[in-house]
PDB file of N, CA and C in Angstrom:
ATOM      1  N   MET B 395     -30.400  46.497 -40.016  1.00  0.00           N
ATOM      2  CA  MET B 395     -31.197  46.202 -41.185  1.00  0.00           C
ATOM      3  C   MET B 395     -32.528  46.933 -41.078  1.00  0.00           C
ATOM      4  N   GLY B 396     -33.005  47.361 -42.231  1.00  0.00           N
ATOM      5  CA  GLY B 396     -34.279  48.045 -42.274  1.00  0.00           C
ATOM      6  C   GLY B 396     -34.933  47.865 -43.629  1.00  0.00           C
ATOM      7  N   PRO B 397     -36.176  48.300 -43.756  1.00  0.00           N
ATOM      8  CA  PRO B 397     -36.889  48.140 -45.019  1.00  0.00           C
ATOM      9  C   PRO B 397     -36.281  49.013 -46.119  1.00  0.00           C
ATOM     10  N   VAL B 398     -36.423  48.560 -47.353  1.00  0.00           N
ATOM     11  CA  VAL B 398     -35.934  49.301 -48.511  1.00  0.00           C
ATOM     12  C   VAL B 398     -37.126  49.960 -49.183  1.00  0.00           C
ATOM     13  N   GLY B 399     -37.064  51.284 -49.364  1.00  0.00           N
ATOM     14  CA  GLY B 399     -38.161  52.000 -50.015  1.00  0.00           C
ATOM     15  C   GLY B 399     -38.070  51.943 -51.523  1.00  0.00           C
ATOM     16  N   LEU B 400     -36.920  52.257 -52.070  1.00  0.00           N
ATOM     17  CA  LEU B 400     -36.695  52.229 -53.514  1.00  0.00           C
ATOM     18  C   LEU B 400     -35.400  51.487 -53.791  1.00  0.00           C
ATOM     19  N   ARG B 401     -35.383  50.694 -54.855  1.00  0.00           N
ATOM     20  CA  ARG B 401     -34.180  49.962 -55.249  1.00  0.00           C
ATOM     21  C   ARG B 401     -33.929  50.212 -56.727  1.00  0.00           C
ATOM     22  N   ARG B 402     -32.666  50.221 -57.085  1.00  0.00           N
ATOM     23  CA  ARG B 402     -32.263  50.347 -58.492  1.00  0.00           C
ATOM     24  C   ARG B 402     -32.960  51.514 -59.170  1.00  0.00           C
ATOM     25  N   VAL B 403     -32.837  52.694 -58.596  1.00  0.00           N
ATOM     26  CA  VAL B 403     -33.491  53.898 -59.107  1.00  0.00           C
ATOM     27  C   VAL B 403     -32.727  54.428 -60.313  1.00  0.00           C
ATOM     28  N   GLN B 404     -33.452  54.708 -61.394  1.00  0.00           N
ATOM     29  CA  GLN B 404     -32.870  55.289 -62.595  1.00  0.00           C
ATOM     30  C   GLN B 404     -33.751  56.440 -63.043  1.00  0.00           C
ATOM     31  N   CYS B 405     -33.179  57.647 -63.045  1.00  0.00           N
ATOM     32  CA  CYS B 405     -33.924  58.837 -63.437  1.00  0.00           C
ATOM     33  C   CYS B 405     -33.461  59.334 -64.806  1.00  0.00           C
ATOM     34  N   ALA B 406     -34.387  59.878 -65.579  1.00  0.00           N
ATOM     35  CA  ALA B 406     -34.063  60.450 -66.886  1.00  0.00           C
ATOM     36  C   ALA B 406     -33.586  61.889 -66.742  1.00  0.00           C
ATOM     37  N   GLY B 407     -34.038  62.571 -65.691  1.00  0.00           N
ATOM     38  CA  GLY B 407     -33.640  63.952 -65.461  1.00  0.00           C
ATOM     39  C   GLY B 407     -34.790  64.933 -65.536  1.00  0.00           C
ATOM     40  N   ASN B 408     -35.957  64.488 -65.978  1.00  0.00           N
ATOM     41  CA  ASN B 408     -37.101  65.396 -66.073  1.00  0.00           C
ATOM     42  C   ASN B 408     -38.171  65.110 -65.019  1.00  0.00           C
ATOM     43  N   GLU B 409     -37.887  64.211 -64.103  1.00  0.00           N
ATOM     44  CA  GLU B 409     -38.838  63.872 -63.049  1.00  0.00           C
ATOM     45  C   GLU B 409     -38.898  64.991 -62.013  1.00  0.00           C
ATOM     46  N   THR B 410     -40.079  65.211 -61.469  1.00  0.00           N
ATOM     47  CA  THR B 410     -40.236  66.219 -60.422  1.00  0.00           C
ATOM     48  C   THR B 410     -40.200  65.604 -59.029  1.00  0.00           C
ATOM     49  N   LEU B 411     -40.311  64.287 -58.950  1.00  0.00           N
ATOM     50  CA  LEU B 411     -40.234  63.560 -57.688  1.00  0.00           C
ATOM     51  C   LEU B 411     -39.365  62.328 -57.878  1.00  0.00           C
ATOM     52  N   LEU B 412     -38.613  61.963 -56.869  1.00  0.00           N
ATOM     53  CA  LEU B 412     -37.773  60.776 -56.940  1.00  0.00           C
ATOM     54  C   LEU B 412     -38.603  59.520 -57.188  1.00  0.00           C
ATOM     55  N   THR B 413     -39.814  59.498 -56.665  1.00  0.00           N
ATOM     56  CA  THR B 413     -40.672  58.326 -56.833  1.00  0.00           C
ATOM     57  C   THR B 413     -41.183  58.174 -58.265  1.00  0.00           C
ATOM     58  N   LEU B 414     -41.005  59.183 -59.116  1.00  0.00           N
ATOM     59  CA  LEU B 414     -41.397  59.088 -60.519  1.00  0.00           C
ATOM     60  C   LEU B 414     -40.314  58.453 -61.380  1.00  0.00           C
ATOM     61  N   CYS B 415     -39.132  58.279 -60.833  1.00  0.00           N
ATOM     62  CA  CYS B 415     -38.042  57.617 -61.553  1.00  0.00           C
ATOM     63  C   CYS B 415     -38.328  56.121 -61.636  1.00  0.00           C
ATOM     64  N   ASP B 416     -37.821  55.476 -62.683  1.00  0.00           N
ATOM     65  CA  ASP B 416     -37.943  54.023 -62.769  1.00  0.00           C
ATOM     66  C   ASP B 416     -37.236  53.406 -61.575  1.00  0.00           C
ATOM     67  N   ASN B 417     -37.867  52.421 -60.949  1.00  0.00           N
ATOM     68  CA  ASN B 417     -37.243  51.768 -59.802  1.00  0.00           C
ATOM     69  C   ASN B 417     -37.848  50.395 -59.592  1.00  0.00           C
ATOM     70  N   SER B 418     -37.192  49.643 -58.765  1.00  0.00           N
ATOM     71  CA  SER B 418     -37.657  48.316 -58.383  1.00  0.00           C
ATOM     72  C   SER B 418     -37.921  48.359 -56.888  1.00  0.00           C
ATOM     73  N   THR B 419     -39.104  47.952 -56.478  1.00  0.00           N
ATOM     74  CA  THR B 419     -39.420  47.921 -55.051  1.00  0.00           C
ATOM     75  C   THR B 419     -39.710  46.487 -54.639  1.00  0.00           C
ATOM     76  N   SER B 420     -39.419  46.203 -53.416  1.00  0.00           N
ATOM     77  CA  SER B 420     -39.690  44.870 -52.882  1.00  0.00           C
ATOM     78  C   SER B 420     -40.013  45.007 -51.411  1.00  0.00           C
ATOM     79  N   GLU B 421     -41.181  44.545 -51.032  1.00  0.00           N
ATOM     80  CA  GLU B 421     -41.583  44.649 -49.631  1.00  0.00           C
ATOM     81  C   GLU B 421     -40.753  43.747 -48.729  1.00  0.00           C
ATOM     82  N   THR B 422     -40.128  42.725 -49.286  1.00  0.00           N
ATOM     83  CA  THR B 422     -39.354  41.808 -48.463  1.00  0.00           C
ATOM     84  C   THR B 422     -37.871  42.162 -48.427  1.00  0.00           C
ATOM     85  N   ALA B 423     -37.451  43.138 -49.214  1.00  0.00           N
ATOM     86  CA  ALA B 423     -36.029  43.490 -49.275  1.00  0.00           C
ATOM     87  C   ALA B 423     -35.590  44.165 -47.983  1.00  0.00           C
ATOM     88  N   GLN B 424     -34.386  43.857 -47.553  1.00  0.00           N
ATOM     89  CA  GLN B 424     -33.781  44.460 -46.374  1.00  0.00           C
ATOM     90  C   GLN B 424     -32.396  44.965 -46.763  1.00  0.00           C
ATOM     91  N   ALA B 425     -31.962  46.039 -46.144  1.00  0.00           N
ATOM     92  CA  ALA B 425     -30.634  46.577 -46.434  1.00  0.00           C
ATOM     93  C   ALA B 425     -29.969  46.998 -45.133  1.00  0.00           C
ATOM     94  N   GLY B 426     -28.665  46.823 -45.076  1.00  0.00           N
ATOM     95  CA  GLY B 426     -27.893  47.274 -43.931  1.00  0.00           C
ATOM     96  C   GLY B 426     -27.488  48.728 -44.104  1.00  0.00           C
ATOM     97  N   ILE B 427     -26.981  49.329 -43.055  1.00  0.00           N
ATOM     98  CA  ILE B 427     -26.610  50.740 -43.085  1.00  0.00           C
ATOM     99  C   ILE B 427     -25.520  51.024 -44.122  1.00  0.00           C
ATOM    100  N   ALA B 428     -24.708  50.042 -44.467  1.00  0.00           N
ATOM    101  CA  ALA B 428     -23.655  50.238 -45.466  1.00  0.00           C
ATOM    102  C   ALA B 428     -24.236  50.502 -46.852  1.00  0.00           C
ATOM    103  N   GLN B 429     -25.509  50.201 -47.047  1.00  0.00           N
ATOM    104  CA  GLN B 429     -26.144  50.409 -48.344  1.00  0.00           C
ATOM    105  C   GLN B 429     -27.034  51.647 -48.372  1.00  0.00           C
ATOM    106  N   ASP B 430     -27.091  52.418 -47.300  1.00  0.00           N
ATOM    107  CA  ASP B 430     -27.889  53.638 -47.264  1.00  0.00           C
ATOM    108  C   ASP B 430     -27.290  54.684 -48.197  1.00  0.00           C
ATOM    109  N   VAL B 431     -28.142  55.487 -48.800  1.00  0.00           N
ATOM    110  CA  VAL B 431     -27.675  56.571 -49.664  1.00  0.00           C
ATOM    111  C   VAL B 431     -28.503  57.819 -49.403  1.00  0.00           C
ATOM    112  N   GLY B 432     -27.996  58.933 -49.833  1.00  0.00           N
ATOM    113  CA  GLY B 432     -28.714  60.194 -49.808  1.00  0.00           C
ATOM    114  C   GLY B 432     -28.750  60.754 -51.219  1.00  0.00           C
ATOM    115  N   VAL B 433     -29.713  61.616 -51.493  1.00  0.00           N
ATOM    116  CA  VAL B 433     -29.869  62.176 -52.834  1.00  0.00           C
ATOM    117  C   VAL B 433     -30.046  63.679 -52.723  1.00  0.00           C
ATOM    118  N   VAL B 434     -29.347  64.408 -53.575  1.00  0.00           N
ATOM    119  CA  VAL B 434     -29.521  65.853 -53.682  1.00  0.00           C
ATOM    120  C   VAL B 434     -29.869  66.151 -55.131  1.00  0.00           C
ATOM    121  N   CYS B 435     -31.005  66.780 -55.361  1.00  0.00           N
ATOM    122  CA  CYS B 435     -31.413  67.145 -56.717  1.00  0.00           C
ATOM    123  C   CYS B 435     -31.197  68.636 -56.921  1.00  0.00           C
ATOM    124  N   SER B 436     -30.704  68.990 -58.078  1.00  0.00           N
ATOM    125  CA  SER B 436     -30.504  70.404 -58.398  1.00  0.00           C
ATOM    126  C   SER B 436     -30.610  70.588 -59.901  1.00  0.00           C
ATOM    127  N   VAL B 437     -30.803  71.818 -60.303  1.00  0.00           N
ATOM    128  CA  VAL B 437     -30.865  72.156 -61.718  1.00  0.00           C
ATOM    129  C   VAL B 437     -29.603  72.913 -62.069  1.00  0.00           C
ATOM    130  N   GLN B 438     -28.865  72.403 -63.050  1.00  0.00           N
ATOM    131  CA  GLN B 438     -27.679  73.106 -63.520  1.00  0.00           C
ATOM    132  C   GLN B 438     -28.100  74.029 -64.654  1.00  0.00           C
ATOM    133  N   THR B 439     -27.473  75.183 -64.734  1.00  0.00           N
ATOM    134  CA  THR B 439     -27.769  76.101 -65.827  1.00  0.00           C
ATOM    135  C   THR B 439     -26.511  76.380 -66.624  1.00  0.00           C
ATOM    136  N   ARG B 440     -26.707  76.673 -67.874  1.00  0.00           N
ATOM    137  CA  ARG B 440     -25.593  77.053 -68.737  1.00  0.00           C
ATOM    138  C   ARG B 440     -25.326  78.537 -68.527  1.00  0.00           C
ATOM    139  N   PRO B 441     -24.175  79.030 -68.968  1.00  0.00           N
ATOM    140  CA  PRO B 441     -23.859  80.449 -68.756  1.00  0.00           C
ATOM    141  C   PRO B 441     -24.933  81.409 -69.252  1.00  0.00           C
ATOM    142  N   HIS B 442     -25.674  81.050 -70.287  1.00  0.00           N
ATOM    143  CA  HIS B 442     -26.716  81.940 -70.793  1.00  0.00           C
ATOM    144  C   HIS B 442     -28.058  81.713 -70.106  1.00  0.00           C
ATOM    145  N   GLY B 443     -28.109  80.859 -69.074  1.00  0.00           N
ATOM    146  CA  GLY B 443     -29.288  80.720 -68.237  1.00  0.00           C
ATOM    147  C   GLY B 443     -30.261  79.616 -68.602  1.00  0.00           C
ATOM    148  N   LEU B 444     -30.005  78.844 -69.647  1.00  0.00           N
ATOM    149  CA  LEU B 444     -30.915  77.762 -70.004  1.00  0.00           C
ATOM    150  C   LEU B 444     -30.654  76.546 -69.128  1.00  0.00           C
ATOM    151  N   PRO B 445     -31.714  75.933 -68.587  1.00  0.00           N
ATOM    152  CA  PRO B 445     -31.496  74.756 -67.738  1.00  0.00           C
ATOM    153  C   PRO B 445     -30.936  73.583 -68.535  1.00  0.00           C
ATOM    154  N   VAL B 446     -30.069  72.823 -67.890  1.00  0.00           N
ATOM    155  CA  VAL B 446     -29.490  71.625 -68.492  1.00  0.00           C
ATOM    156  C   VAL B 446     -30.322  70.415 -68.110  1.00  0.00           C
ATOM    157  N   GLY B 447     -30.820  70.362 -66.885  1.00  0.00           N
ATOM    158  CA  GLY B 447     -31.618  69.235 -66.404  1.00  0.00           C
ATOM    159  C   GLY B 447     -31.263  68.901 -64.976  1.00  0.00           C
ATOM    160  N   LEU B 448     -31.968  67.944 -64.408  1.00  0.00           N
ATOM    161  CA  LEU B 448     -31.715  67.528 -63.032  1.00  0.00           C
ATOM    162  C   LEU B 448     -30.565  66.542 -63.008  1.00  0.00           C
ATOM    163  N   HIS B 449     -29.687  66.681 -62.032  1.00  0.00           N
ATOM    164  CA  HIS B 449     -28.548  65.772 -61.873  1.00  0.00           C
ATOM    165  C   HIS B 449     -28.452  65.351 -60.428  1.00  0.00           C
TER     166      HIS B 449
END
């Protein structure tokens, strides 16, 4: 078990930092390793080069 930094994160796709996404934080929340996640942000482009957004 360890501290939870961000909970219930919801991003619109235009955020430049994960911490700018809507989220719920709780200093007392604890999570086990089975609830750990990783995040990879990237910009997808259409064939003509226009960005689609962060996914």
